[in-house]
Short mmCIF file of C-alpha atoms and ligand atoms in Angstrom, two decimals:
data_model
loop_
_atom_site.label_atom_id
_atom_site.label_comp_id
_atom_site.label_asym_id
_atom_site.label_seq_id
_atom_site.Cartn_x
_atom_site.Cartn_y
_atom_site.Cartn_z
CA UNK A 1 26.89 93.72 140.00
CA UNK A 2 23.11 93.50 140.13
CA UNK A 3 20.61 95.21 142.37
CA UNK A 4 21.84 93.37 145.48
CA UNK A 5 23.99 95.41 147.83
CA UNK A 6 27.26 93.99 149.15
CA UNK A 7 25.92 93.85 152.66
CA UNK A 8 23.41 91.10 151.85
CA UNK A 9 24.02 87.53 152.93
CA UNK A 10 23.25 84.29 151.12
CA UNK A 11 23.26 80.86 152.76
CA UNK A 12 23.60 77.78 150.56
CA UNK A 13 23.31 74.15 151.61
CA UNK A 14 25.46 71.78 149.56
CA UNK A 15 27.47 74.72 148.27
CA UNK A 16 30.80 73.00 147.79
CA UNK A 17 30.14 71.26 144.49
CA UNK A 18 27.91 71.27 141.42
CA UNK A 19 24.87 73.52 141.28
CA UNK A 20 25.44 74.79 144.84
CA UNK A 21 29.00 75.77 143.98
CA UNK A 22 28.01 77.60 140.81
CA UNK A 23 25.27 79.36 142.78
CA UNK A 24 27.71 80.40 145.50
CA UNK A 25 29.99 81.99 142.90
CA UNK A 26 27.12 83.62 141.07
CA UNK A 27 25.65 85.14 144.25
CA UNK A 28 29.13 86.30 145.28
CA UNK A 29 29.38 88.09 141.91
CA UNK A 30 25.94 89.57 142.64
CA UNK A 31 27.49 91.11 145.75
CA UNK A 32 26.35 88.72 148.49
CA UNK A 33 28.52 87.51 151.31
CA UNK A 34 28.18 83.73 151.04
CA UNK A 35 27.94 81.10 153.78
CA UNK A 36 27.71 77.54 152.57
CA UNK A 37 27.80 74.04 154.00
CA UNK A 38 29.27 70.81 152.73
CA UNK A 39 29.19 67.30 154.08
CA UNK A 40 32.63 65.78 153.63
CA UNK A 41 34.66 67.26 150.77
CA UNK A 42 36.69 69.79 152.76
CA UNK A 43 39.18 70.43 149.97
CA UNK A 44 36.44 71.49 147.54
CA UNK A 45 34.92 73.71 150.24
CA UNK A 46 38.22 75.42 151.02
CA UNK A 47 38.93 76.09 147.36
CA UNK A 48 35.50 77.59 146.87
CA UNK A 49 35.79 79.81 149.96
CA UNK A 50 39.06 81.13 148.54
CA UNK A 51 37.49 81.78 145.12
CA UNK A 52 34.59 83.65 146.72
CA UNK A 53 36.92 85.79 148.83
CA UNK A 54 38.83 86.71 145.67
CA UNK A 55 35.59 88.20 144.33
CA UNK A 56 35.71 90.76 147.14
CA UNK A 57 32.95 89.43 149.43
CA UNK A 58 33.12 87.32 152.59
CA UNK A 59 32.91 83.54 152.51
CA UNK A 60 32.15 81.10 155.30
CA UNK A 61 32.37 77.31 154.81
CA UNK A 62 30.82 75.08 157.47
CA UNK A 63 30.80 71.30 157.61
CA UNK A 64 27.20 70.28 158.33
CA UNK A 65 24.85 67.40 157.60
CA UNK A 66 21.54 68.82 156.37
CA UNK A 67 19.66 65.73 157.55
CA UNK A 68 20.58 66.60 161.16
CA UNK A 69 18.60 69.52 162.65
CA UNK A 70 21.25 70.40 165.26
CA UNK A 71 23.98 70.42 162.65
CA UNK A 72 21.97 72.79 160.44
CA UNK A 73 21.13 75.11 163.35
CA UNK A 74 24.86 75.35 164.05
CA UNK A 75 25.55 76.08 160.36
CA UNK A 76 22.98 78.87 160.30
CA UNK A 77 24.13 80.36 163.62
CA UNK A 78 27.79 80.36 162.55
CA UNK A 79 26.89 81.99 159.25
CA UNK A 80 24.82 84.70 160.95
CA UNK A 81 27.55 85.37 163.51
CA UNK A 82 30.23 85.67 160.86
CA UNK A 83 28.36 87.32 157.98
CA UNK A 84 25.16 88.86 159.43
CA UNK A 85 21.43 88.16 159.00
CA UNK A 86 20.50 85.90 156.10
CA UNK A 87 18.68 87.49 153.18
CA UNK A 88 18.68 84.54 150.79
CA UNK A 89 18.67 80.79 151.49
CA UNK A 90 19.28 78.23 148.75
CA UNK A 91 18.97 74.50 149.43
CA UNK A 92 21.06 72.54 146.98
CA UNK A 93 22.35 69.63 149.11
CA UNK A 94 21.03 66.43 147.59
CA UNK A 95 21.87 62.82 146.87
CA UNK A 96 20.61 59.92 144.75
CA UNK A 97 20.37 56.22 145.64
CA UNK A 98 18.67 54.83 142.53
CA UNK A 99 17.12 51.38 142.39
CA UNK A 100 13.97 49.62 141.24
CA UNK A 101 11.40 49.80 144.04
CA UNK A 102 11.44 46.02 144.37
CA UNK A 103 15.15 46.08 145.17
CA UNK A 104 15.33 49.28 147.21
CA UNK A 105 16.80 48.83 150.69
CA UNK A 106 14.97 50.61 153.54
CA UNK A 107 18.17 52.54 154.28
CA UNK A 108 18.34 54.02 150.77
CA UNK A 109 14.73 55.20 150.97
CA UNK A 110 15.27 56.86 154.35
CA UNK A 111 18.63 58.41 153.51
CA UNK A 112 17.37 60.11 150.36
CA UNK A 113 14.27 61.45 152.12
CA UNK A 114 16.34 62.57 155.13
CA UNK A 115 18.94 64.47 153.09
CA UNK A 116 16.82 65.82 150.23
CA UNK A 117 13.51 66.59 151.97
CA UNK A 118 14.20 66.82 155.70
CA UNK A 119 17.33 68.76 154.74
CA UNK A 120 15.15 71.44 153.15
CA UNK A 121 12.90 71.48 156.23
CA UNK A 122 15.91 71.83 158.54
CA UNK A 123 17.42 74.73 156.58
CA UNK A 124 14.17 76.63 156.03
CA UNK A 125 13.05 76.25 159.64
CA UNK A 126 16.42 77.49 160.87
CA UNK A 127 16.37 80.69 158.78
CA UNK A 128 12.68 81.56 158.81
CA UNK A 129 12.34 83.24 162.24
CA UNK A 130 14.97 85.89 161.53
CA UNK A 131 13.50 86.50 158.07
CA UNK A 132 10.04 86.93 159.64
CA UNK A 133 11.41 89.38 162.19
CA UNK A 134 13.08 91.40 159.43
CA UNK A 135 10.02 91.08 157.16
CA UNK A 136 12.07 90.08 154.14
CA UNK A 137 13.83 87.12 152.62
CA UNK A 138 14.03 84.84 149.61
CA UNK A 139 14.22 81.05 149.70
CA UNK A 140 15.07 78.96 146.65
CA UNK A 141 14.77 75.20 147.03
CA UNK A 142 16.32 72.94 144.39
CA UNK A 143 13.95 70.17 143.31
CA UNK A 144 14.15 68.23 140.03
CA UNK A 145 12.04 67.43 136.99
CA UNK A 146 11.92 63.94 138.55
CA UNK A 147 9.84 65.47 141.33
CA UNK A 148 7.40 66.93 138.81
CA UNK A 149 7.04 64.02 136.38
CA UNK A 150 8.61 61.00 138.15
CA UNK A 151 11.42 58.79 136.89
CA UNK A 152 11.80 55.00 136.86
CA UNK A 153 14.28 53.73 139.52
CA UNK A 154 13.98 57.02 141.38
CA UNK A 155 10.93 56.52 143.62
CA UNK A 156 12.88 57.72 146.65
CA UNK A 157 14.49 60.68 144.87
CA UNK A 158 11.31 61.72 143.02
CA UNK A 159 9.29 61.51 146.26
CA UNK A 160 11.81 63.74 148.03
CA UNK A 161 11.82 66.24 145.15
CA UNK A 162 8.00 66.28 144.85
CA UNK A 163 7.93 66.83 148.62
CA UNK A 164 10.08 69.92 148.19
CA UNK A 165 7.47 71.39 145.84
CA UNK A 166 4.58 70.86 148.29
CA UNK A 167 6.74 72.15 151.12
CA UNK A 168 7.77 75.30 149.26
CA UNK A 169 4.31 76.18 148.00
CA UNK A 170 2.94 75.80 151.53
CA UNK A 171 5.77 77.91 152.92
CA UNK A 172 5.13 80.59 150.27
CA UNK A 173 1.49 80.81 151.42
CA UNK A 174 2.54 80.84 155.07
CA UNK A 175 5.18 83.58 154.99
CA UNK A 176 4.23 85.79 152.04
CA UNK A 177 2.62 88.26 154.44
CA UNK A 178 6.06 88.76 156.01
CA UNK A 179 7.57 89.76 152.68
CA UNK A 180 9.30 86.40 152.32
CA UNK A 181 9.29 84.59 148.97
CA UNK A 182 9.77 80.82 148.55
CA UNK A 183 10.37 79.35 145.10
CA UNK A 184 11.50 76.08 143.55
CA UNK A 185 13.96 75.43 140.74
CA UNK A 186 13.50 72.07 139.06
CA UNK A 187 16.52 71.20 136.87
CA UNK A 188 16.66 68.47 134.24
CA UNK A 189 19.99 66.81 133.38
CA UNK A 190 22.82 69.08 134.54
CA UNK A 191 26.53 68.29 134.14
CA UNK A 192 27.79 67.78 137.71
CA UNK A 193 29.33 64.98 139.77
CA UNK A 194 25.79 63.70 140.32
CA UNK A 195 25.34 62.91 136.64
CA UNK A 196 29.00 62.09 135.91
CA UNK A 197 28.47 58.39 136.66
CA UNK A 198 25.61 57.97 134.20
CA UNK A 199 26.58 55.63 131.38
CA UNK A 200 27.14 57.04 127.90
CA UNK A 201 24.08 55.06 126.81
CA UNK A 202 21.84 56.75 129.37
CA UNK A 203 23.25 60.19 128.51
CA UNK A 204 22.70 59.55 124.80
CA UNK A 205 19.11 58.47 125.45
CA UNK A 206 18.52 61.55 127.57
CA UNK A 207 19.96 63.76 124.86
CA UNK A 208 17.45 62.38 122.35
CA UNK A 209 14.58 63.62 124.51
CA UNK A 210 16.10 67.05 125.14
CA UNK A 211 15.09 69.48 122.38
CA UNK A 212 18.23 71.56 123.00
CA UNK A 213 20.28 68.33 122.52
CA UNK A 214 22.69 68.88 125.38
CA UNK A 215 22.95 68.63 129.16
CA UNK A 216 22.62 71.83 131.15
CA UNK A 217 25.44 73.59 132.97
CA UNK A 218 25.46 74.33 136.69
CA UNK A 219 26.06 78.00 135.85
CA UNK A 220 22.79 78.10 133.91
CA UNK A 221 20.90 76.90 136.98
CA UNK A 222 22.81 79.39 139.12
CA UNK A 223 21.64 82.23 136.85
CA UNK A 224 18.04 81.27 137.53
CA UNK A 225 18.65 81.04 141.27
CA UNK A 226 20.32 84.46 141.12
CA UNK A 227 17.26 85.91 139.42
CA UNK A 228 14.82 84.36 141.92
CA UNK A 229 16.99 85.58 144.80
CA UNK A 230 17.00 89.16 143.58
CA UNK A 231 14.50 92.01 143.68
CA UNK A 232 13.96 91.46 139.95
CA UNK A 233 11.75 88.53 141.04
CA UNK A 234 9.98 90.54 143.76
CA UNK A 235 6.48 89.39 142.69
CA UNK A 236 7.34 85.72 142.18
CA UNK A 237 6.60 83.27 144.99
CA UNK A 238 5.39 79.68 145.15
CA UNK A 239 6.66 79.15 141.59
CA UNK A 240 8.24 75.96 140.28
CA UNK A 241 10.61 76.96 137.46
CA UNK A 242 11.94 74.14 135.29
CA UNK A 243 15.34 74.45 133.66
CA UNK A 244 15.72 71.38 131.54
CA UNK A 245 16.45 72.17 127.89
CA UNK A 246 12.80 71.42 127.15
CA UNK A 247 13.03 67.75 128.16
CA UNK A 248 9.40 67.73 129.23
CA UNK A 249 7.32 69.54 126.63
P1 NAP B 1 26.60 67.26 143.51
O1 NAP B 1 27.49 67.82 142.47
O2 NAP B 1 26.66 65.81 143.84
O3 NAP B 1 26.83 68.12 144.85
C1 NAP B 1 26.09 67.80 146.00
C2 NAP B 1 26.40 68.81 147.08
O4 NAP B 1 25.58 68.51 148.23
C3 NAP B 1 27.86 68.76 147.57
O5 NAP B 1 28.26 70.05 147.91
C4 NAP B 1 27.77 67.87 148.81
O6 NAP B 1 28.79 68.10 149.78
C5 NAP B 1 26.41 68.31 149.36
N1 NAP B 1 25.78 67.33 150.24
C6 NAP B 1 25.41 66.06 149.95
N2 NAP B 1 24.85 65.48 151.03
C7 NAP B 1 24.88 66.41 152.02
C8 NAP B 1 24.47 66.42 153.39
N3 NAP B 1 23.89 65.35 153.96
N4 NAP B 1 24.66 67.55 154.12
C9 NAP B 1 25.25 68.64 153.56
N5 NAP B 1 25.66 68.69 152.27
C10 NAP B 1 25.48 67.59 151.53
O7 NAP B 1 25.07 67.54 143.17
P2 NAP B 1 24.41 68.56 142.11
O8 NAP B 1 24.28 67.86 140.83
O9 NAP B 1 25.05 69.88 142.21
O10 NAP B 1 22.94 68.66 142.73
C11 NAP B 1 22.54 69.77 143.52
C12 NAP B 1 21.04 69.70 143.73
O11 NAP B 1 20.40 69.75 142.47
C13 NAP B 1 20.59 68.40 144.39
O12 NAP B 1 19.55 68.68 145.28
C14 NAP B 1 20.09 67.58 143.22
O13 NAP B 1 19.12 66.65 143.61
C15 NAP B 1 19.53 68.65 142.33
N6 NAP B 1 19.44 68.27 140.91
C16 NAP B 1 20.56 67.95 140.21
C17 NAP B 1 20.44 67.57 138.88
C18 NAP B 1 21.61 67.20 138.04
O14 NAP B 1 21.39 66.74 136.90
N7 NAP B 1 22.83 67.36 138.48
C19 NAP B 1 19.17 67.54 138.29
C20 NAP B 1 18.06 67.89 139.05
C21 NAP B 1 18.20 68.26 140.36
P3 NAP B 1 30.23 67.33 149.70
O15 NAP B 1 31.02 68.03 148.63
O16 NAP B 1 30.86 67.53 151.04
O17 NAP B 1 29.93 65.92 149.38
#
């Protein structure tokens, strides 16, 4: 256990799989009760809730669509009712709909922005009032190196992820006086379902540009989120921390 007491509560969007899942388990090991949302994969959510409970803290899984403000407000309210006031919020829900700009359907542009960027807005706005009242809180929003440097065929995704950085830095300036920190984690290539469909050729090419010569693991990202969520990072806010094996040096 770290410096976080067992009475603290973490809320994670997109907690059922990938980076969100690893973060949920890591924060549970840190002693947090964990409320998380998922969109459709109920089986994965149930299994995770069970795994968290086995670690000796409470778990709450809620089906919610982060792109829908009402749905997120319900998720946050149910989590607070069940687990208590939220100390840490992590936004990991995200999707890709890659295409060359010339070929990109309107719907794919809007869906990626709605889930990845408006989803962060919906979660942060829903938790911020209680954090302000309690004069404490930590928010960690998951962006991407694509949002920092751009990536061909990802204009929609990179725009959403760059938006998260501007959003989070603004929020950090806005709520720092209330003792609330807001930081960004920008991963490179991480082994999850999101990258599972990439062709071997693309993975091989990526590997060539990664000095550490491997993809990252969700648990490695979760470790960084755990650090930013904890009092060990008490003087860090508005930061954008890359975790990418050195892909962009
Ligand atoms: P993943 O394995 O595909 O998992 C995505 C998670 O988000 C799932 O739990 C999914 O729920 C949830 N989700 C998707 N759309 C949602 C919605 N509209 N409302 C609520 N939940 C929703 O993805 P990942 O690789 O862990 O990625 C997590 C975050 O890291 C994303 O923001 C992604 O952009 C970012 N990231 C990932 C990488 C990478 O290489 N993997 C790199 C940089 C940044 P269901 O299980 O119900 O579908």
